[in-house]
mmCIF file of C-alpha atoms in Angstrom:
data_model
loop_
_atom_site.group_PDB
_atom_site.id
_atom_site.type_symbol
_atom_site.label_atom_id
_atom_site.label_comp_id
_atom_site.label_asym_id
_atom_site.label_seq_id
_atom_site.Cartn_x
_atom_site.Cartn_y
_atom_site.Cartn_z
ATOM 1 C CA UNK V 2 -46.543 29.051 -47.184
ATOM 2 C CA UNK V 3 -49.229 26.727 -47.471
ATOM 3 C CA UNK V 4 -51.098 25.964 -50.430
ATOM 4 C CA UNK V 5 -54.429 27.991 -49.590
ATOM 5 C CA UNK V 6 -58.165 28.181 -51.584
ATOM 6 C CA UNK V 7 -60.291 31.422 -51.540
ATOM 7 C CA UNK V 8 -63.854 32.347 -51.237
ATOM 8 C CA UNK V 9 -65.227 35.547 -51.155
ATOM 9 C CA UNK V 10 -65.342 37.930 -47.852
ATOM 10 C CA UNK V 11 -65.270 35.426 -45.338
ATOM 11 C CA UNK V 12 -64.987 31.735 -45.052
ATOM 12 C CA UNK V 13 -62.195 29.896 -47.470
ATOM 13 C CA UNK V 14 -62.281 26.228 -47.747
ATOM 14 C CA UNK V 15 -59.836 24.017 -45.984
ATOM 15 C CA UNK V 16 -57.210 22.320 -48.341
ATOM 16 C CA UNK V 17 -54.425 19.546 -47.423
ATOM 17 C CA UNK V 18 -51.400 21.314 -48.861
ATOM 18 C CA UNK V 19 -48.605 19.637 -50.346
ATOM 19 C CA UNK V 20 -47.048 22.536 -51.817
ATOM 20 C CA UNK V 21 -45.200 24.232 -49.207
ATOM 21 C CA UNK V 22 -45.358 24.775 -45.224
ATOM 22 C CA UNK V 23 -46.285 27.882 -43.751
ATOM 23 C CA UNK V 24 -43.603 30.546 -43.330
ATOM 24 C CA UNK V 25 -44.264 29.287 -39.313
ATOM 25 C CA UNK V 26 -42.025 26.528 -39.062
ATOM 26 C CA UNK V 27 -39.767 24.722 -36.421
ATOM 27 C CA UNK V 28 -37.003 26.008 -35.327
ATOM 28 C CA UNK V 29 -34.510 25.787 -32.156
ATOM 29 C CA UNK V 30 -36.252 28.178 -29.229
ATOM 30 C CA UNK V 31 -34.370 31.487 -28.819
ATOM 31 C CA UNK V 32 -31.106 31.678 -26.328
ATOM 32 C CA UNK V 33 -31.854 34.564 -24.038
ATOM 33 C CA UNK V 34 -35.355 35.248 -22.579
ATOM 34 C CA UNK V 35 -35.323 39.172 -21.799
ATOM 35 C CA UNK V 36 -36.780 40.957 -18.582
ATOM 36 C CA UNK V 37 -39.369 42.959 -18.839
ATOM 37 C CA UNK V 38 -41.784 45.009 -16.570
ATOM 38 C CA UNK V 39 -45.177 43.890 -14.817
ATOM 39 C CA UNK V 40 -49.100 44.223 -16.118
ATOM 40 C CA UNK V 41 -52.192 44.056 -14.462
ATOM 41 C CA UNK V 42 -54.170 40.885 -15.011
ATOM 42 C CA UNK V 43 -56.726 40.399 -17.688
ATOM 43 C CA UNK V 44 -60.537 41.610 -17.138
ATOM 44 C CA UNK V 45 -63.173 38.848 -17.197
ATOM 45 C CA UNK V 46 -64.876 40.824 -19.834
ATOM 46 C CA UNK V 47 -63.064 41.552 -22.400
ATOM 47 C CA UNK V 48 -43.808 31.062 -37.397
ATOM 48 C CA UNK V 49 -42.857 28.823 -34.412
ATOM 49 C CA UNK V 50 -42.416 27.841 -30.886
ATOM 50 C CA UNK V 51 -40.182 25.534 -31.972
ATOM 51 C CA UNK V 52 -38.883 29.128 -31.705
ATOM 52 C CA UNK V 53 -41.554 29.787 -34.397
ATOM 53 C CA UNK V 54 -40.685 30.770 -37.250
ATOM 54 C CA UNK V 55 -42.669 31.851 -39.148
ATOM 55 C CA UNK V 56 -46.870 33.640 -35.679
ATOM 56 C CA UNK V 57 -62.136 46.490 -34.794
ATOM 57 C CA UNK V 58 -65.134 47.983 -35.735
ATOM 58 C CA UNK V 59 -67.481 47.582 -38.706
ATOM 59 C CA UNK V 60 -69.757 45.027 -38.854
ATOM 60 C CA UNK V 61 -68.120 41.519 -40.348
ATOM 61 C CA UNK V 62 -69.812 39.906 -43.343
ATOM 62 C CA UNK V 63 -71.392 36.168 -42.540
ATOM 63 C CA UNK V 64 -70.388 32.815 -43.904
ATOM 64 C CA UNK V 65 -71.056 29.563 -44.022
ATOM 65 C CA UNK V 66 -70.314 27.168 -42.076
ATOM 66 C CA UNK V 67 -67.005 25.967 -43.011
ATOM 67 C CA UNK V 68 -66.792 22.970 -45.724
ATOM 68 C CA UNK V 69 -65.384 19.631 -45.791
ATOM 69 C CA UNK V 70 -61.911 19.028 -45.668
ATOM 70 C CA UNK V 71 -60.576 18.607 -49.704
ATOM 71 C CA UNK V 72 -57.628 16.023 -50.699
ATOM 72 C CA UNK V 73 -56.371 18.532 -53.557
ATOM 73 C CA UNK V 74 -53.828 20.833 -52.700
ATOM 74 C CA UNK V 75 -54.747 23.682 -54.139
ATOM 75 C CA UNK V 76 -52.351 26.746 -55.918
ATOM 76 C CA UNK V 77 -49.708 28.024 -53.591
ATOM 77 C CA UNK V 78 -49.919 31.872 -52.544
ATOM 78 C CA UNK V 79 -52.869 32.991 -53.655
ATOM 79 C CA UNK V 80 -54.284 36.153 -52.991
ATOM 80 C CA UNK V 81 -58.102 37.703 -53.475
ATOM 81 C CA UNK V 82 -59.849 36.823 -56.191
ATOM 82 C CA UNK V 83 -60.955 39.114 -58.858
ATOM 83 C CA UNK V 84 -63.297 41.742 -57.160
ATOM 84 C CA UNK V 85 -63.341 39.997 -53.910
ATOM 85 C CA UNK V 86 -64.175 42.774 -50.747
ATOM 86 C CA UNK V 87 -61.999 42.602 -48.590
ATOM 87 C CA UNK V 88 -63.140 42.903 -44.604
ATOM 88 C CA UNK V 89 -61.816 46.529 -44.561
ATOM 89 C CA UNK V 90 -62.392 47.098 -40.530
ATOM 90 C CA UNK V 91 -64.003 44.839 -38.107
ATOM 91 C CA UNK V 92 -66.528 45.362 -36.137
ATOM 92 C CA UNK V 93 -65.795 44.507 -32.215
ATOM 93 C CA UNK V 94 -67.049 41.076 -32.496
ATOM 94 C CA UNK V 95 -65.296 38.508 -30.574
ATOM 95 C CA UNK V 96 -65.742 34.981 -31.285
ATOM 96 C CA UNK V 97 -65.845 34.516 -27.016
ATOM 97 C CA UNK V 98 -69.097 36.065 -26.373
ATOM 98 C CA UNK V 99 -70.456 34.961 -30.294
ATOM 99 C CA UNK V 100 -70.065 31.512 -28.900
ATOM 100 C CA UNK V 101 -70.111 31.759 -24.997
ATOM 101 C CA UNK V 102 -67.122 30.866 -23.730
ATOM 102 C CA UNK V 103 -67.505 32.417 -20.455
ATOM 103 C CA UNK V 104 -65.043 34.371 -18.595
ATOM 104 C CA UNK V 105 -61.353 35.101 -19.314
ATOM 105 C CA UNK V 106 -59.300 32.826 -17.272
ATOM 106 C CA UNK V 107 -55.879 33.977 -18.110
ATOM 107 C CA UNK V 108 -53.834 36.662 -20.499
ATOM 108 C CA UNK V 109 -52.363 39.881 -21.007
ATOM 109 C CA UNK V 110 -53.900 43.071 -21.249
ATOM 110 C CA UNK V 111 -51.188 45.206 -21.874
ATOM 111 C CA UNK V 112 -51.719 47.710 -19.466
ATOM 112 C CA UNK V 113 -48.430 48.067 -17.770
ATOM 113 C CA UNK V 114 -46.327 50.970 -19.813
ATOM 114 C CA UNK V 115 -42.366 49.766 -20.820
ATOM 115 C CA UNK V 116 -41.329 46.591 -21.982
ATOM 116 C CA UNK V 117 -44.236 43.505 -21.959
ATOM 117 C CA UNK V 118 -44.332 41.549 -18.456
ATOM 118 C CA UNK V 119 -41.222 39.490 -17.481
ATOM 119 C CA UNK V 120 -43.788 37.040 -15.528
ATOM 120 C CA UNK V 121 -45.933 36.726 -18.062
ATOM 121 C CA UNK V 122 -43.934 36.479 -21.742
ATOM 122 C CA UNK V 123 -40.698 34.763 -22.669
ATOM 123 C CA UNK V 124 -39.214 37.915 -24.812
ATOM 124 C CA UNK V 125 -37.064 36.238 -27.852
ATOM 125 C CA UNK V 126 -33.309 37.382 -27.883
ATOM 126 C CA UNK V 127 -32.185 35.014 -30.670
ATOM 127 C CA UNK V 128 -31.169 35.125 -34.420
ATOM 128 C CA UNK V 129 -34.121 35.616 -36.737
ATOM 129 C CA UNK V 130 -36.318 32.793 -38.871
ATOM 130 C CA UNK V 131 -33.902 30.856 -40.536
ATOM 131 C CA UNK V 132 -31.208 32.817 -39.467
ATOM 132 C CA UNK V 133 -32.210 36.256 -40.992
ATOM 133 C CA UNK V 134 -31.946 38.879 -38.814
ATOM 134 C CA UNK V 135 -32.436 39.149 -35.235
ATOM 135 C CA UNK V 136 -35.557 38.948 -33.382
ATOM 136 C CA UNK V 137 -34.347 41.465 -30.499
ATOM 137 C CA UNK V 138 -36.262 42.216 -27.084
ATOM 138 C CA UNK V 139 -35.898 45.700 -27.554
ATOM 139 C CA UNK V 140 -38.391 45.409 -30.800
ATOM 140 C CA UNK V 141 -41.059 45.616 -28.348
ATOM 141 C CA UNK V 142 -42.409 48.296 -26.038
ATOM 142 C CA UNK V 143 -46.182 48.280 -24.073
ATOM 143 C CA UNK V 144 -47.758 51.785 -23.976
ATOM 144 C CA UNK V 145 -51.446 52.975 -23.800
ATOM 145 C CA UNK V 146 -52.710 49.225 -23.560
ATOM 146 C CA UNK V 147 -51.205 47.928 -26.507
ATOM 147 C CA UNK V 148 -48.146 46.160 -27.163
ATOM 148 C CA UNK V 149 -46.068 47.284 -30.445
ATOM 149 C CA UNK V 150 -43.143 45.252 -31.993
ATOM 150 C CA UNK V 151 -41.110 47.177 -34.772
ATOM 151 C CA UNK V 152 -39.347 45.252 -37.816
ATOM 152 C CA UNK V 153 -36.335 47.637 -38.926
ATOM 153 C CA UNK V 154 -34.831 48.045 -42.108
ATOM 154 C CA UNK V 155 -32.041 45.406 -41.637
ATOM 155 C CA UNK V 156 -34.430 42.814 -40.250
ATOM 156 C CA UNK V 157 -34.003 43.081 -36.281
ATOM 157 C CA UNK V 158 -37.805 42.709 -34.992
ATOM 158 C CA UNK V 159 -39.296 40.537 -32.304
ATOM 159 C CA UNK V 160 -41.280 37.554 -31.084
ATOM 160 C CA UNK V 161 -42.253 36.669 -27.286
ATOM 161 C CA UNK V 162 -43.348 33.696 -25.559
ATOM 162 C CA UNK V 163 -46.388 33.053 -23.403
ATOM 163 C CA UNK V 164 -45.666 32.032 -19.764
ATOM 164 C CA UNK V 165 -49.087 31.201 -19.150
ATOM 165 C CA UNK V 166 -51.772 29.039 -20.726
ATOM 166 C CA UNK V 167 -49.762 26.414 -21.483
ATOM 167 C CA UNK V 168 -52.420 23.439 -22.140
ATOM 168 C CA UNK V 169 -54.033 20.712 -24.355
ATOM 169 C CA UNK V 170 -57.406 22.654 -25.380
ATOM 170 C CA UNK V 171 -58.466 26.137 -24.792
ATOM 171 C CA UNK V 172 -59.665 29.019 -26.567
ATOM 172 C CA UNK V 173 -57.773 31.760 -27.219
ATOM 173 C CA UNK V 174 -58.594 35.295 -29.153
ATOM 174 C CA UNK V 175 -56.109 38.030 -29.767
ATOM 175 C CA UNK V 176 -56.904 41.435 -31.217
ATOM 176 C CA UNK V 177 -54.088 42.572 -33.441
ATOM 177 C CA UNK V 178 -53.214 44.925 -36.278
ATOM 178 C CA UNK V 179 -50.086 45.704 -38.596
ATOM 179 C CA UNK V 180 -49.110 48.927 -40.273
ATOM 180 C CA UNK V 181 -49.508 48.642 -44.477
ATOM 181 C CA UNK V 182 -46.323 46.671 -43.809
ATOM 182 C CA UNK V 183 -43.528 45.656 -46.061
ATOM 183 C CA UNK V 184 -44.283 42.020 -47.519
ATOM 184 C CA UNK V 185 -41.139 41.027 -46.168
ATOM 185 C CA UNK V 186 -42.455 41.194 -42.567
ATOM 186 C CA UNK V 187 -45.073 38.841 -41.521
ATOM 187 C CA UNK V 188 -47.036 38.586 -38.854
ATOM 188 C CA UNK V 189 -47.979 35.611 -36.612
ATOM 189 C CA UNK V 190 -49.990 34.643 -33.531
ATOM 190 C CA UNK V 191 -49.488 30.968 -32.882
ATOM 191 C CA UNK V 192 -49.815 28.078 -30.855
ATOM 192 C CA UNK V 193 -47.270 26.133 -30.242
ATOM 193 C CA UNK V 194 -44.567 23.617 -28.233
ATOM 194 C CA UNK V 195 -41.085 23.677 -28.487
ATOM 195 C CA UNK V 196 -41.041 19.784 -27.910
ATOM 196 C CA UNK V 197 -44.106 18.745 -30.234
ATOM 197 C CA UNK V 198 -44.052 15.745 -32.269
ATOM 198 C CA UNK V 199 -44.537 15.739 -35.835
ATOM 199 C CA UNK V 200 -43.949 19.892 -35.833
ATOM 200 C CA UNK V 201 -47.199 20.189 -34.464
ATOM 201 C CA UNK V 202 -48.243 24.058 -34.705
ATOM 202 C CA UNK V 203 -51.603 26.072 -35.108
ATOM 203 C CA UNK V 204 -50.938 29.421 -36.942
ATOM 204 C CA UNK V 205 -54.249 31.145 -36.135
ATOM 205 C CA UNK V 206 -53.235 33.816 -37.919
ATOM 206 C CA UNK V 207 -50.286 34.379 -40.285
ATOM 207 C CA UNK V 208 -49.776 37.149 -42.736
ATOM 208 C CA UNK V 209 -47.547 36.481 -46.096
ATOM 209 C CA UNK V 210 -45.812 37.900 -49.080
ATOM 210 C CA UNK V 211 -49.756 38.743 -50.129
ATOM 211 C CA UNK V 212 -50.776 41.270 -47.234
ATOM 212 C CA UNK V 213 -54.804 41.446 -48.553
ATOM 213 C CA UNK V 214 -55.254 38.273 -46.613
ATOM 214 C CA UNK V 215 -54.612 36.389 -43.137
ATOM 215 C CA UNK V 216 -53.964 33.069 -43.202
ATOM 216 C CA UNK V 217 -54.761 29.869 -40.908
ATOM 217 C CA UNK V 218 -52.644 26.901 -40.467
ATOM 218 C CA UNK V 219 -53.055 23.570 -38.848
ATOM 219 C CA UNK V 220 -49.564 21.443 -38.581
ATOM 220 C CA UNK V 221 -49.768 17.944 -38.053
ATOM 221 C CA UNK V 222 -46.960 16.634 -39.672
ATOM 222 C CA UNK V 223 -42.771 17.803 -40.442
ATOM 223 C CA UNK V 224 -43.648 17.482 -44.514
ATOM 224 C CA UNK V 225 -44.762 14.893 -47.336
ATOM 225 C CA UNK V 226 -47.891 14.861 -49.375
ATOM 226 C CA UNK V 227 -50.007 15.651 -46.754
ATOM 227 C CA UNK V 228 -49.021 17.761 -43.380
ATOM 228 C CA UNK V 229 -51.014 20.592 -43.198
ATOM 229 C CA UNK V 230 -54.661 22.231 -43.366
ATOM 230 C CA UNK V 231 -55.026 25.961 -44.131
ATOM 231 C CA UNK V 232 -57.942 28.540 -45.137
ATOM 232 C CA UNK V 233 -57.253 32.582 -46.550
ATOM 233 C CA UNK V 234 -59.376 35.074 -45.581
ATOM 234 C CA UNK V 235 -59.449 38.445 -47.255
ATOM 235 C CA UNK V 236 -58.414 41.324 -43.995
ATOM 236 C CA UNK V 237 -57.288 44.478 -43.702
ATOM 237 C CA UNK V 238 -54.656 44.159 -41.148
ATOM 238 C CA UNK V 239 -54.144 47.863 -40.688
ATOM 239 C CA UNK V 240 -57.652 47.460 -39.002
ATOM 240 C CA UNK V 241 -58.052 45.859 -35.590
ATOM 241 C CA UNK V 242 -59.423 42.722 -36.019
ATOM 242 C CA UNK V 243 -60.326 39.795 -33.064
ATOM 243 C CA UNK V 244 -58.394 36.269 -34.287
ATOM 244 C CA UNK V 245 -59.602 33.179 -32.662
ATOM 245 C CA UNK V 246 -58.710 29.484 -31.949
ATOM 246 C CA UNK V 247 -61.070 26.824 -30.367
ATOM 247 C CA UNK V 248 -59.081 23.504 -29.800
ATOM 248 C CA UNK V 249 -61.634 20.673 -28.457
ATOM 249 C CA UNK V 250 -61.198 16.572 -29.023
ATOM 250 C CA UNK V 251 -64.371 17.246 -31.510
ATOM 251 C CA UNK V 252 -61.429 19.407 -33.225
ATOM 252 C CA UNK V 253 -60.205 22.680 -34.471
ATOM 253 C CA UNK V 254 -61.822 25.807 -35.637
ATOM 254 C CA UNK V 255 -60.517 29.034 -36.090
ATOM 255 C CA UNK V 256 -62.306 32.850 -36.501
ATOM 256 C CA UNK V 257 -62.127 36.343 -37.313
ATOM 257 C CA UNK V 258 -63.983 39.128 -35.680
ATOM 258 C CA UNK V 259 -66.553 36.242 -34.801
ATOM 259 C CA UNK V 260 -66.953 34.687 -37.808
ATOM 260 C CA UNK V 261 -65.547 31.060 -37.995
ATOM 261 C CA UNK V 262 -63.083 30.802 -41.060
ATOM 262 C CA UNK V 263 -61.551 27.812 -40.292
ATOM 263 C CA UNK V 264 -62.302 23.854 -39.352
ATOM 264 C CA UNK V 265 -60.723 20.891 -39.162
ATOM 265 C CA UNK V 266 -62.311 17.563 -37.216
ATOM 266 C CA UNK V 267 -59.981 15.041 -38.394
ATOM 267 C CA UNK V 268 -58.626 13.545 -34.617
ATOM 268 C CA UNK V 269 -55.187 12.200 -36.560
ATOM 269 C CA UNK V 270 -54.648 16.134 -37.008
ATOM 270 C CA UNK V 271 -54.537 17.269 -33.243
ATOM 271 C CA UNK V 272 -51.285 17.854 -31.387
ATOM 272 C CA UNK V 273 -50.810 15.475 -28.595
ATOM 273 C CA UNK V 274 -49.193 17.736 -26.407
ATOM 274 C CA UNK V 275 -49.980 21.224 -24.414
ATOM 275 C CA UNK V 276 -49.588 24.322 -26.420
ATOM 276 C CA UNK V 277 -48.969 27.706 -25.547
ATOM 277 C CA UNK V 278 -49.322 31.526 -27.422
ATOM 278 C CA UNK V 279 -46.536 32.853 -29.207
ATOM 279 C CA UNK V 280 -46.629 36.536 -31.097
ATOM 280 C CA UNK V 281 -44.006 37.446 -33.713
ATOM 281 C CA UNK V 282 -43.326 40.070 -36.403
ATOM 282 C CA UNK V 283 -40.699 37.900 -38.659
ATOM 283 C CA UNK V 284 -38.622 38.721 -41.396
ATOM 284 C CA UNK V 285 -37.994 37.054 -45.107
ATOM 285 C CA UNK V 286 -35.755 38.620 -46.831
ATOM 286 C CA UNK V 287 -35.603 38.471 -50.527
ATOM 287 C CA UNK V 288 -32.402 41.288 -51.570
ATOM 288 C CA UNK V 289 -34.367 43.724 -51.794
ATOM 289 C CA UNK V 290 -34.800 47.056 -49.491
ATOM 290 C CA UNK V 291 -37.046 46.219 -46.329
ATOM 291 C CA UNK V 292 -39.262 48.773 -45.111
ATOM 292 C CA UNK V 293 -40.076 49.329 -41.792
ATOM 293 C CA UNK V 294 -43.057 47.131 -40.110
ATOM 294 C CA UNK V 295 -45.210 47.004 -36.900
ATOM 295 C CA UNK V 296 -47.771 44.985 -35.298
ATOM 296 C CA UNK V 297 -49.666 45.512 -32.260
ATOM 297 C CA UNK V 298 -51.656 43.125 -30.132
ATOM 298 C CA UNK V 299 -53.857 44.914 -28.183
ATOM 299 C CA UNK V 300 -55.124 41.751 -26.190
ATOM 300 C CA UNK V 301 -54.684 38.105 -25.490
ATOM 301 C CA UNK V 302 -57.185 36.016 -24.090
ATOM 302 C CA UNK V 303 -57.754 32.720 -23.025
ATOM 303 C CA UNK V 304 -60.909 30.915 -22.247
ATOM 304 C CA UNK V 305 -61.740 27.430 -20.912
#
């Protein structure tokens, strides 16, 4: 993971992290896309591609606006700072209609029942990240508007593919919660392209080895001294909670339940090529007993 700085509830400042990537990284994209079943399109109201690796109701405390980008990496994996709140549930807000980004052009509601929509999801049928386990398509099942993908005990989970929204800038907010997983399991909902340059990747949301908080990462280069920009922000996962991206040529922000948590304007840092959603549950092992792990994604959206 990235080498990450803290505040308190909401925003954490930005860092360029030498330490170590995010558990997102590149990786060949998985052999066998899976069929699945159909869904109804989305309302207007509502670790990586490369295959990635790694990938709400009460109201949300504010923040500042977010801070300038710091040269000093800062300590790797931390976690919450001494009698730092964490944002326990969220509160509905979505960072769409907090900033106005008009109507949904394009997602997935979940609202088919079965496996998630063969037209609109690449299902992963592949080893796991780095090699560990298996990311399987029968992890995942869509029931009751939400879809759920289940990490067993030996490491078979799942990861799937957006077919659509595959562009350079966008918006795009996904509500999504975990179980009190195992820290062996982590969560991701990324942007990403198999073929980027320089492992170009946006992790708008990746959970770690330290499940208090939910992570951000900006990729814009394969490794060195500098190749990445992160925040932490303290969540409760096993809330619902609204995660957000806004990619514009003025730059990158990111946001939860609203609130932005996340900014980064440098242009050398934007991918130069189309990027599209991914959503994965993957597994790092460490020898010791896994326990089982879900997350469900209850929407994805994506706005002009």
């Amino acid at each position: 993971m990235g080498a990450l700085s803290l505040t308190g509830c909401g925003l954490a400042p930005t860092t360029n992290g030498a330490s170590a990537p995010s558990s997102a990284g590149r990786e060949s994209a998985p052999a066998t896309p899976a069929p699945t079943a159909a869904a109804s399109p989305a309302p207007t109201a509502s670790s990586s591609g490369q295959t990635p690796a790694s990938a709400a109701e009460t109201p949300a405390a504010a923040v500042p606006p977010a801070p300038a980008l710091a040269a000093a990496p800062a300590p790797a994996q931390p976690g919450p700072a001494a009698g730092q709140a964490l944002a326990t549930t969220g509160d509905g807000a979505q960072a769409a209609a907090a900033f106005g980004w008009g109507p949904v052009l394009t997602g997935d509601e979940f609202s088919n029942t079965g496996a998630p929509d063969r037209t609109k999801w690449s299902v992963y049928n592949s080893a796991g990240h780095a090699g560990k386990g298996l990311r399987s398509p029968q992890a995942w099942s869509v029931a009751n508007g939400v879809a759920t993908v289940n990490g067993d005990a030996a490491g078979t989970t799942g990861g799937m593919s957006a077919k659509f929204a595959e562009q350079r800038y966008g918006r795009w907010e996904t509500r999504m919660k975990t179980n009190s997983r195992d820290p062996k399991y982590h969560p991701v909902l990324i942007l990403n392209n198999n073929a980027a340059p320089n492992c170009a990747e946006i992790d708008y949301a990746e959970g770690s080895t330290v499940t208090s908080v939910m992570r951000f990462f900006l990729h814009y280069a394969c490794g060195g001294a500098d190749f990445q920009t992160t925040t932490a922000t303290p969540v409760d996962s096993t809330q619902w909670h609204n995660y957000a991206v806004e990619w514009t040529p003025a730059g990158i922000s990111g946001y939860v339940d609203g609130v932005k948590t996340f900014t980064d304007p440098n242009p050398a840092h934007q991918p130069s090529v189309a990027m599209k959603q991914t959503l994965q549950l993957d597994w790092f092992p460490d020898g010791s007993a896994t326990k089982p792990s879900q997350m469900q994604v209850d929407w994805v959206r994506v706005y002009k």
